[in-house]
C-alpha cells in the first residue's frame, strides 16, 4: 500500500516528492488495526480512543482530522515542506493541570455528542494503546492562567471588586483554569439533535463542504467526525470540581465569539460588555464560595462569519429610515437567508462534560441558550442581564430588537413605535 511505503522513510518531505506520491484515498475500509469506538460507553477502555491521525491511515477510526479548522494550516505546513507529515506529537509534560470527571453525564445516552469527554486524558486512559503505537492526540487541553482585563481593573478601582490574592490579584489578574476543546461529533446523535436522519446529515455535510470528506457518504461504519470548524474555550473561576456540585453556587455565561466587540471594542453590539460583566460576576461568585464559568464558542457573527456580519451592518445602516430595531433580524435574514446559525443544540455538551447539573446564575438574555440548557437536563436558577449602564449607545438597536423578540429582560419590552426609531449611528457619523 503506497501510504505504508511512504510512511517508512523519515525526515521532512520536500515539495517535489509530495507531488509524486500517490493520493491516499480514505473512502475504502483499510481493514486491520483500527480500534472500535463505542460512543457513550461508561469507561475509556470500553469506549476506545478517537484516532484521527494521518500518520498511520490504517489506525484511523474517524472521518476528518484533528485541530478543527486549523487542519488546513497543517496541510499548508506540510505542502510547504515546513512540517513532516509523519510528525508525532511529543506529549511530555502536557497533561491537564486539573482533573475533569469522569462524570455520570459522560455515559448518559445522548448527553454528550459533540466533544470527546476522554479527550483531555488520552495519555492516561489510553496509555496501553499509545504504547502499542497508536497516534492518539488529545482533543482537550487544560491549563492555568491569569487573565487581566481593563474592565476588571476598573471594577477594582471603583470598589465593585476586591482583590483577595486567591481569585483576584491586586493588579487585577483573575486566576483561572482554562480548557480548549476541539469538536468531535458522534454523527448518529448529532443528527438526532437536529431532527434529521443521519444519512441526510452525512450527505449535506459532504455536499456543502464541496465534497471535502467522501467517507461521510462512503463509510457508514465510521460514526465519528472531526469537523473543520472552531471549537470552544472555557474559563473557570474557582475550583473546577465544584462545577459538578449543585450545592455550590455556579455563575455561568455561554458566549458566542464576536471578534469585532470582544477583541476590538466595536460598539455596535453588547458582546464584550456582556462578557466582561459575566467575568466580574464570576469573580464575585468565586469569592463568596461559589464557582464561575465562561464557555466561549467560536461561532463568529451568529456562526454566519464576519464577512456576512459586516455586510449586514452596511445593510442596516443604509436602509431607508436608518438603523432600526424593527428591521434588525430582517436585514440579517436578507443577506444570510436565516437570522442565526449558532444553533445552541450542541452547546450544552460542554456543561455536561464539566458535570454541571445546576446553573444558579446564568449571565445571558438569550432564550435559545436558556432553552438548550434546560433541554440538556440542567437546572437554571436566576437569570442575570447586562446592566443598562454597560450598553453602548449604538448597540441599543440590537438590545431593543432582542427584547422585542422575546429575549430575557427584567425591564419593559419596547413597543412598536419604539422599535421604528432610528437609534443606530449612520455609517460615516
Ligand atoms: Zn457582537
PDB file of N, CA and C in Angstrom, residues 113 186-202 346:
ATOM      1  N   UNK A 113     -22.480  14.666  22.628  1.00  0.00           N
ATOM      2  CA  UNK A 113     -22.376  14.136  21.261  1.00  0.00           C
ATOM      3  C   UNK A 113     -21.419  14.938  20.380  1.00  0.00           C
ATOM      4  N   UNK A 186     -20.305  12.760  17.229  1.00  0.00           N
ATOM      5  CA  UNK A 186     -20.854  11.413  17.027  1.00  0.00           C
ATOM      6  C   UNK A 186     -22.102  11.584  16.148  1.00  0.00           C
ATOM      7  N   UNK A 187     -21.947  11.249  14.869  1.00  0.00           N
ATOM      8  CA  UNK A 187     -22.929  11.638  13.854  1.00  0.00           C
ATOM      9  C   UNK A 187     -24.364  11.153  14.125  1.00  0.00           C
ATOM     10  N   UNK A 188     -24.575   9.895  14.581  1.00  0.00           N
ATOM     11  CA  UNK A 188     -25.976   9.479  14.795  1.00  0.00           C
ATOM     12  C   UNK A 188     -26.713  10.381  15.786  1.00  0.00           C
ATOM     13  N   UNK A 189     -26.028  10.804  16.858  1.00  0.00           N
ATOM     14  CA  UNK A 189     -26.687  11.642  17.865  1.00  0.00           C
ATOM     15  C   UNK A 189     -26.717  13.119  17.473  1.00  0.00           C
ATOM     16  N   UNK A 190     -25.727  13.580  16.718  1.00  0.00           N
ATOM     17  CA  UNK A 190     -25.787  14.956  16.220  1.00  0.00           C
ATOM     18  C   UNK A 190     -27.012  15.096  15.312  1.00  0.00           C
ATOM     19  N   UNK A 191     -27.227  14.097  14.456  1.00  0.00           N
ATOM     20  CA  UNK A 191     -28.406  14.110  13.577  1.00  0.00           C
ATOM     21  C   UNK A 191     -29.691  14.168  14.404  1.00  0.00           C
ATOM     22  N   UNK A 192     -29.717  13.372  15.462  1.00  0.00           N
ATOM     23  CA  UNK A 192     -30.910  13.349  16.308  1.00  0.00           C
ATOM     24  C   UNK A 192     -31.174  14.721  16.943  1.00  0.00           C
ATOM     25  N   UNK A 193     -30.111  15.387  17.395  1.00  0.00           N
ATOM     26  CA  UNK A 193     -30.275  16.729  17.987  1.00  0.00           C
ATOM     27  C   UNK A 193     -30.915  17.705  16.989  1.00  0.00           C
ATOM     28  N   UNK A 194     -30.557  17.553  15.716  1.00  0.00           N
ATOM     29  CA  UNK A 194     -31.045  18.494  14.707  1.00  0.00           C
ATOM     30  C   UNK A 194     -32.307  18.000  14.011  1.00  0.00           C
ATOM     31  N   UNK A 195     -32.814  16.875  14.467  1.00  0.00           N
ATOM     32  CA  UNK A 195     -34.086  16.379  13.949  1.00  0.00           C
ATOM     33  C   UNK A 195     -34.026  15.920  12.507  1.00  0.00           C
ATOM     34  N   UNK A 196     -32.864  15.415  12.077  1.00  0.00           N
ATOM     35  CA  UNK A 196     -32.790  14.898  10.704  1.00  0.00           C
ATOM     36  C   UNK A 196     -32.226  13.482  10.759  1.00  0.00           C
ATOM     37  N   UNK A 197     -32.237  12.792   9.616  1.00  0.00           N
ATOM     38  CA  UNK A 197     -31.673  11.441   9.621  1.00  0.00           C
ATOM     39  C   UNK A 197     -30.153  11.544   9.504  1.00  0.00           C
ATOM     40  N   UNK A 198     -29.471  10.512   9.987  1.00  0.00           N
ATOM     41  CA  UNK A 198     -28.006  10.508   9.885  1.00  0.00           C
ATOM     42  C   UNK A 198     -27.579  10.525   8.416  1.00  0.00           C
ATOM     43  N   UNK A 199     -28.326   9.805   7.588  1.00  0.00           N
ATOM     44  CA  UNK A 199     -27.993   9.763   6.157  1.00  0.00           C
ATOM     45  C   UNK A 199     -28.066  11.154   5.538  1.00  0.00           C
ATOM     46  N   UNK A 200     -29.147  11.886   5.875  1.00  0.00           N
ATOM     47  CA  UNK A 200     -29.277  13.243   5.336  1.00  0.00           C
ATOM     48  C   UNK A 200     -28.166  14.149   5.855  1.00  0.00           C
ATOM     49  N   UNK A 201     -27.863  14.036   7.143  1.00  0.00           N
ATOM     50  CA  UNK A 201     -26.800  14.875   7.726  1.00  0.00           C
ATOM     51  C   UNK A 201     -25.476  14.609   7.015  1.00  0.00           C
ATOM     52  N   UNK A 202     -25.152  13.330   6.832  1.00  0.00           N
ATOM     53  CA  UNK A 202     -23.888  12.963   6.175  1.00  0.00           C
ATOM     54  C   UNK A 202     -23.835  13.510   4.741  1.00  0.00           C
ATOM     55  N   UNK A 346     -25.899  22.012  20.346  1.00  0.00           N
ATOM     56  CA  UNK A 346     -24.709  21.277  20.767  1.00  0.00           C
ATOM     57  C   UNK A 346     -23.997  21.944  21.956  1.00  0.00           C
TER      58      UNK A 346
END
